[in-house]
Amino acid sequence: MASIPLKQTPDAPPAETLEQRFHRLAATWDEATAYLSSMEEASKHPAYQEIIGMGQAVVPLLLRDLQEQHRHWFIALRQITGAQPIPKEAAGNVPQMVEAWVRWGKDNGYR
C-alpha cells in the first residue's frame, strides 16, 4: 500500500495583537465610511461593530485614538462602557466631546 504524503502547510503567521487588529479595523472603517456624513450610519459598518465586539480591552486604544486622531469613537465607547460623559451643552462640539471622554478615561483609570 502506497503512503500518501502529508500535505505540508507553511507556518501560520503570528496572531494579530489586539492593537494590530484595532488599527486594521479602524483603517478599514475609515476607508469604507469616509464619504458618510452620518456617524450613526458609519457606526453600523462591520469593522466598527467588530471593534465594539472587542469589548473593554479596546477602550484604552479608542481613547488614545480619539485624543490623537479625533476619530469618532463616541458610539463605540458608549456601547462598550455604558458611560455618557458628554454634557448636553457639548453635543456636536467634537473637541469638547473628546475632552469629556479623555477626562472620563483618566477618572476611570485608563491611560
CSV table of N, CA and C in Angstrom, one decimal:
chain,number,residue,atom,x,y,z
A,1,MET,N,0.8,-1.2,0.0
A,1,MET,CA,0.0,0.0,0.0
A,1,MET,C,0.9,1.2,0.0
A,2,ALA,N,0.7,2.1,-0.9
A,2,ALA,CA,1.5,3.3,-1.0
A,2,ALA,C,1.0,4.3,0.0
A,3,SER,N,2.0,5.0,0.6
A,3,SER,CA,1.6,6.0,1.6
A,3,SER,C,1.3,7.4,0.8
A,4,ILE,N,0.4,8.1,1.3
A,4,ILE,CA,0.0,9.4,0.8
A,4,ILE,C,0.8,10.4,1.6
A,5,PRO,N,1.6,11.2,0.9
A,5,PRO,CA,2.4,12.2,1.6
A,5,PRO,C,1.4,13.2,2.3
A,6,LEU,N,1.8,13.6,3.5
A,6,LEU,CA,1.1,14.6,4.2
A,6,LEU,C,1.2,16.0,3.6
A,7,LYS,N,0.2,16.7,3.5
A,7,LYS,CA,0.2,18.0,2.9
A,7,LYS,C,1.0,18.9,3.9
A,8,GLN,N,2.0,19.5,3.4
A,8,GLN,CA,2.7,20.4,4.2
A,8,GLN,C,2.1,21.8,4.2
A,9,THR,N,1.9,22.4,5.4
A,9,THR,CA,1.4,23.7,5.4
A,9,THR,C,2.4,24.7,5.9
A,10,PRO,N,2.5,25.8,5.3
A,10,PRO,CA,3.5,26.8,5.8
A,10,PRO,C,3.2,27.2,7.2
A,11,ASP,N,4.2,27.6,7.9
A,11,ASP,CA,4.0,28.1,9.3
A,11,ASP,C,2.9,29.2,9.2
A,12,ALA,N,2.0,29.1,10.1
A,12,ALA,CA,1.0,30.2,10.2
A,12,ALA,C,1.6,31.5,10.7
A,13,PRO,N,1.1,32.6,10.1
A,13,PRO,CA,1.6,33.9,10.5
A,13,PRO,C,1.3,34.1,12.0
A,14,PRO,N,2.1,34.9,12.7
A,14,PRO,CA,1.8,35.1,14.1
A,14,PRO,C,0.4,35.8,14.3
A,15,ALA,N,-0.2,35.4,15.4
A,15,ALA,CA,-1.5,36.0,15.6
A,15,ALA,C,-1.5,37.5,15.7
A,16,GLU,N,-2.5,38.2,15.3
A,16,GLU,CA,-2.6,39.6,15.4
A,16,GLU,C,-2.8,40.0,16.9
A,17,THR,N,-2.1,41.1,17.3
A,17,THR,CA,-2.3,41.6,18.6
A,17,THR,C,-3.6,42.4,18.6
A,18,LEU,N,-4.1,42.7,19.8
A,18,LEU,CA,-5.3,43.5,20.0
A,18,LEU,C,-5.1,44.8,19.3
A,19,GLU,N,-3.9,45.5,19.5
A,19,GLU,CA,-3.6,46.8,18.9
A,19,GLU,C,-3.6,46.7,17.4
A,20,GLN,N,-2.9,45.7,16.8
A,20,GLN,CA,-2.9,45.5,15.4
A,20,GLN,C,-4.2,45.3,14.8
A,21,ARG,N,-5.0,44.5,15.5
A,21,ARG,CA,-6.4,44.2,15.0
A,21,ARG,C,-7.2,45.5,15.0
A,22,PHE,N,-7.1,46.3,16.1
A,22,PHE,CA,-7.8,47.6,16.2
A,22,PHE,C,-7.4,48.5,15.1
A,23,HIS,N,-6.1,48.7,14.8
A,23,HIS,CA,-5.6,49.6,13.8
A,23,HIS,C,-6.1,49.1,12.4
A,24,ARG,N,-6.1,47.8,12.2
A,24,ARG,CA,-6.5,47.3,10.9
A,24,ARG,C,-8.0,47.6,10.7
A,25,LEU,N,-8.8,47.3,11.7
A,25,LEU,CA,-10.2,47.5,11.6
A,25,LEU,C,-10.6,49.0,11.5
A,26,ALA,N,-9.8,49.9,12.2
A,26,ALA,CA,-10.1,51.3,12.2
A,26,ALA,C,-9.8,51.8,10.8
A,27,ALA,N,-8.7,51.4,10.2
A,27,ALA,CA,-8.3,51.8,8.8
A,27,ALA,C,-9.4,51.3,7.8
A,28,THR,N,-9.9,50.1,8.0
A,28,THR,CA,-10.9,49.6,7.1
A,28,THR,C,-12.2,50.5,7.2
A,29,TRP,N,-12.5,50.8,8.5
A,29,TRP,CA,-13.7,51.6,8.7
A,29,TRP,C,-13.6,53.0,8.1
A,30,ASP,N,-12.4,53.6,8.4
A,30,ASP,CA,-12.2,54.9,7.8
A,30,ASP,C,-12.3,55.0,6.3
A,31,GLU,N,-11.7,54.0,5.7
A,31,GLU,CA,-11.8,54.0,4.2
A,31,GLU,C,-13.2,53.7,3.7
A,32,ALA,N,-13.9,52.9,4.3
A,32,ALA,CA,-15.2,52.5,3.9
A,32,ALA,C,-16.3,53.5,4.2
A,33,THR,N,-16.1,54.4,5.2
A,33,THR,CA,-17.1,55.3,5.6
A,33,THR,C,-16.8,56.8,5.4
A,34,ALA,N,-15.6,57.1,4.8
A,34,ALA,CA,-15.2,58.4,4.7
A,34,ALA,C,-16.2,59.4,4.0
A,35,TYR,N,-17.0,58.8,3.2
A,35,TYR,CA,-18.0,59.6,2.4
A,35,TYR,C,-19.3,59.8,3.2
A,36,LEU,N,-19.5,59.1,4.3
A,36,LEU,CA,-20.7,59.3,5.0
A,36,LEU,C,-20.7,60.5,6.0
A,37,SER,N,-21.8,61.2,6.0
A,37,SER,CA,-21.9,62.3,6.9
A,37,SER,C,-22.6,61.9,8.2
A,38,SER,N,-23.3,60.8,8.2
A,38,SER,CA,-24.0,60.3,9.4
A,38,SER,C,-23.1,59.4,10.2
A,39,MET,N,-22.8,59.8,11.4
A,39,MET,CA,-22.0,58.9,12.3
A,39,MET,C,-22.8,57.7,12.7
A,40,GLU,N,-24.1,57.8,12.8
A,40,GLU,CA,-24.9,56.7,13.2
A,40,GLU,C,-24.8,55.6,12.1
A,41,GLU,N,-24.9,56.1,10.8
A,41,GLU,CA,-24.8,55.2,9.7
A,41,GLU,C,-23.3,54.5,9.7
A,42,ALA,N,-22.3,55.4,9.8
A,42,ALA,CA,-20.9,54.9,9.8
A,42,ALA,C,-20.7,53.8,10.9
A,43,SER,N,-21.3,54.0,12.1
A,43,SER,CA,-21.1,53.1,13.2
A,43,SER,C,-21.7,51.7,12.9
A,44,LYS,N,-22.5,51.6,11.9
A,44,LYS,CA,-23.1,50.3,11.6
A,44,LYS,C,-22.2,49.4,10.7
A,45,HIS,N,-21.1,50.0,10.3
A,45,HIS,CA,-20.2,49.3,9.4
A,45,HIS,C,-19.6,48.1,10.2
A,46,PRO,N,-19.4,46.9,9.5
A,46,PRO,CA,-18.9,45.7,10.2
A,46,PRO,C,-17.6,45.9,11.0
A,47,ALA,N,-16.7,46.7,10.4
A,47,ALA,CA,-15.4,46.9,11.1
A,47,ALA,C,-15.6,47.6,12.4
A,48,TYR,N,-16.5,48.6,12.4
A,48,TYR,CA,-16.8,49.4,13.7
A,48,TYR,C,-17.5,48.5,14.7
A,49,GLN,N,-18.4,47.7,14.2
A,49,GLN,CA,-19.1,46.7,15.1
A,49,GLN,C,-18.1,45.7,15.6
A,50,GLU,N,-17.2,45.3,14.8
A,50,GLU,CA,-16.2,44.3,15.3
A,50,GLU,C,-15.3,44.9,16.4
A,51,ILE,N,-15.0,46.2,16.2
A,51,ILE,CA,-14.2,46.9,17.3
A,51,ILE,C,-15.1,47.0,18.6
A,52,ILE,N,-16.3,47.3,18.5
A,52,ILE,CA,-17.2,47.3,19.7
A,52,ILE,C,-17.2,45.9,20.3
A,53,GLY,N,-17.2,44.8,19.5
A,53,GLY,CA,-17.2,43.5,20.0
A,53,GLY,C,-15.9,43.1,20.7
A,54,MET,N,-14.9,43.9,20.5
A,54,MET,CA,-13.6,43.6,21.2
A,54,MET,C,-13.7,43.9,22.7
A,55,GLY,N,-14.7,44.7,23.1
A,55,GLY,CA,-15.1,44.9,24.5
A,55,GLY,C,-14.1,45.9,25.2
A,56,GLN,N,-14.1,45.7,26.5
A,56,GLN,CA,-13.4,46.6,27.4
A,56,GLN,C,-11.9,46.7,27.1
A,57,ALA,N,-11.3,45.6,26.6
A,57,ALA,CA,-9.9,45.6,26.3
A,57,ALA,C,-9.5,46.7,25.3
A,58,VAL,N,-10.4,47.1,24.4
A,58,VAL,CA,-10.1,48.1,23.4
A,58,VAL,C,-10.3,49.5,23.8
A,59,VAL,N,-10.9,49.7,25.0
A,59,VAL,CA,-11.2,51.1,25.5
A,59,VAL,C,-9.9,52.0,25.5
A,60,PRO,N,-8.8,51.5,26.0
A,60,PRO,CA,-7.6,52.4,26.0
A,60,PRO,C,-7.2,52.8,24.6
A,61,LEU,N,-7.3,51.9,23.7
A,61,LEU,CA,-7.0,52.2,22.3
A,61,LEU,C,-7.9,53.2,21.7
A,62,LEU,N,-9.2,53.1,22.0
A,62,LEU,CA,-10.2,54.0,21.5
A,62,LEU,C,-10.0,55.4,22.0
A,63,LEU,N,-9.7,55.5,23.3
A,63,LEU,CA,-9.4,56.8,24.0
A,63,LEU,C,-8.2,57.5,23.4
A,64,ARG,N,-7.1,56.7,23.2
A,64,ARG,CA,-5.9,57.3,22.6
A,64,ARG,C,-6.1,57.7,21.2
A,65,ASP,N,-6.8,56.9,20.4
A,65,ASP,CA,-7.1,57.3,19.0
A,65,ASP,C,-8.0,58.5,19.0
A,66,LEU,N,-9.0,58.5,19.8
A,66,LEU,CA,-9.9,59.7,19.9
A,66,LEU,C,-9.1,60.9,20.2
A,67,GLN,N,-8.2,60.9,21.1
A,67,GLN,CA,-7.4,62.1,21.5
A,67,GLN,C,-6.5,62.5,20.4
A,68,GLU,N,-5.8,61.5,19.8
A,68,GLU,CA,-4.8,61.8,18.8
A,68,GLU,C,-5.4,62.1,17.4
A,69,GLN,N,-6.4,61.3,17.0
A,69,GLN,CA,-6.9,61.4,15.6
A,69,GLN,C,-8.2,62.1,15.5
A,70,HIS,N,-8.9,62.2,16.7
A,70,HIS,CA,-10.3,62.7,16.7
A,70,HIS,C,-11.2,61.9,15.9
A,71,ARG,N,-10.9,60.6,15.7
A,71,ARG,CA,-11.9,59.7,15.1
A,71,ARG,C,-13.1,59.6,16.0
A,72,HIS,N,-14.2,59.4,15.4
A,72,HIS,CA,-15.5,59.4,16.2
A,72,HIS,C,-15.8,58.0,16.8
A,73,TRP,N,-15.2,57.8,17.9
A,73,TRP,CA,-15.4,56.6,18.7
A,73,TRP,C,-16.5,56.7,19.7
A,74,PHE,N,-17.2,57.8,19.7
A,74,PHE,CA,-18.2,58.1,20.8
A,74,PHE,C,-19.2,57.0,20.9
A,75,ILE,N,-19.8,56.5,19.8
A,75,ILE,CA,-20.8,55.5,19.9
A,75,ILE,C,-20.2,54.2,20.5
A,76,ALA,N,-19.0,53.8,20.0
A,76,ALA,CA,-18.3,52.6,20.4
A,76,ALA,C,-18.0,52.7,21.9
A,77,LEU,N,-17.5,53.8,22.4
A,77,LEU,CA,-17.2,54.0,23.8
A,77,LEU,C,-18.4,53.9,24.6
A,78,ARG,N,-19.5,54.5,24.2
A,78,ARG,CA,-20.8,54.5,25.0
A,78,ARG,C,-21.3,53.1,25.0
A,79,GLN,N,-21.3,52.3,23.9
A,79,GLN,CA,-21.8,51.0,23.9
A,79,GLN,C,-20.9,50.0,24.7
A,80,ILE,N,-19.6,50.2,24.7
A,80,ILE,CA,-18.8,49.3,25.4
A,80,ILE,C,-18.8,49.6,26.9
A,81,THR,N,-18.8,50.9,27.3
A,81,THR,CA,-18.6,51.2,28.7
A,81,THR,C,-20.0,51.5,29.4
A,82,GLY,N,-21.0,51.9,28.6
A,82,GLY,CA,-22.2,52.3,29.2
A,82,GLY,C,-22.2,53.7,29.8
A,83,ALA,N,-21.1,54.4,29.6
A,83,ALA,CA,-20.9,55.8,30.2
A,83,ALA,C,-21.4,56.8,29.2
A,84,GLN,N,-21.8,57.9,29.7
A,84,GLN,CA,-22.3,59.1,28.9
A,84,GLN,C,-21.6,60.4,29.4
A,85,PRO,N,-20.3,60.5,29.3
A,85,PRO,CA,-19.6,61.7,29.9
A,85,PRO,C,-19.8,63.0,29.2
A,86,ILE,N,-20.4,63.0,28.0
A,86,ILE,CA,-20.5,64.3,27.3
A,86,ILE,C,-21.7,65.1,27.8
A,87,PRO,N,-21.4,66.3,28.3
A,87,PRO,CA,-22.5,67.1,28.8
A,87,PRO,C,-23.4,67.6,27.6
A,88,LYS,N,-24.7,67.8,27.8
A,88,LYS,CA,-25.6,68.2,26.7
A,88,LYS,C,-25.1,69.4,26.0
A,89,GLU,N,-24.5,70.4,26.7
A,89,GLU,CA,-24.0,71.6,26.0
A,89,GLU,C,-22.8,71.4,25.1
A,90,ALA,N,-22.2,70.2,25.2
A,90,ALA,CA,-21.0,69.9,24.4
A,90,ALA,C,-21.4,69.0,23.1
A,91,ALA,N,-22.6,68.6,23.1
A,91,ALA,CA,-23.1,67.8,22.0
A,91,ALA,C,-22.8,68.5,20.6
A,92,GLY,N,-22.2,67.8,19.7
A,92,GLY,CA,-21.8,68.3,18.4
A,92,GLY,C,-20.5,69.1,18.4
A,93,ASN,N,-19.9,69.4,19.5
A,93,ASN,CA,-18.7,70.1,19.6
A,93,ASN,C,-17.6,69.0,19.8
A,94,VAL,N,-17.0,68.6,18.7
A,94,VAL,CA,-16.0,67.4,18.8
A,94,VAL,C,-14.9,67.7,19.7
A,95,PRO,N,-14.2,68.8,19.8
A,95,PRO,CA,-13.1,69.0,20.7
A,95,PRO,C,-13.6,68.8,22.2
A,96,GLN,N,-14.8,69.3,22.5
A,96,GLN,CA,-15.4,69.2,23.9
A,96,GLN,C,-15.8,67.8,24.1
A,97,MET,N,-16.3,67.1,23.1
A,97,MET,CA,-16.7,65.7,23.3
A,97,MET,C,-15.5,64.8,23.5
A,98,VAL,N,-14.4,65.1,22.8
A,98,VAL,CA,-13.1,64.4,23.0
A,98,VAL,C,-12.6,64.6,24.4
A,99,GLU,N,-12.6,65.9,24.8
A,99,GLU,CA,-12.2,66.2,26.2
A,99,GLU,C,-13.0,65.5,27.2
A,100,ALA,N,-14.3,65.4,27.1
A,100,ALA,CA,-15.1,64.7,28.1
A,100,ALA,C,-14.8,63.3,28.2
A,101,TRP,N,-14.5,62.6,27.0
A,101,TRP,CA,-14.2,61.2,27.1
A,101,TRP,C,-12.8,61.0,27.6
A,102,VAL,N,-11.9,61.8,27.3
A,102,VAL,CA,-10.5,61.7,27.8
A,102,VAL,C,-10.5,61.9,29.3
A,103,ARG,N,-11.2,62.9,29.8
A,103,ARG,CA,-11.4,63.1,31.2
A,103,ARG,C,-12.0,61.9,31.9
A,104,TRP,N,-13.0,61.3,31.3
A,104,TRP,CA,-13.7,60.2,31.8
A,104,TRP,C,-12.7,59.0,31.9
A,105,GLY,N,-11.9,58.8,30.8
A,105,GLY,CA,-10.9,57.8,30.8
A,105,GLY,C,-9.9,57.9,32.0
A,106,LYS,N,-9.4,59.1,32.2
A,106,LYS,CA,-8.4,59.3,33.3
A,106,LYS,C,-9.1,59.1,34.6
A,107,ASP,N,-10.3,59.6,34.8
A,107,ASP,CA,-11.1,59.4,36.0
A,107,ASP,C,-11.3,57.9,36.3
A,108,ASN,N,-11.3,57.1,35.3
A,108,ASN,CA,-11.7,55.7,35.4
A,108,ASN,C,-10.5,54.8,35.2
A,109,GLY,N,-9.3,55.3,35.3
A,109,GLY,CA,-8.0,54.6,35.4
A,109,GLY,C,-7.5,54.2,34.0
A,110,TYR,N,-8.0,54.7,32.9
A,110,TYR,CA,-7.4,54.4,31.6
A,110,TYR,C,-6.3,55.4,31.3
A,111,ARG,N,-5.3,55.0,30.6
A,111,ARG,CA,-4.2,55.8,30.3
A,111,ARG,C,-4.1,56.0,28.8
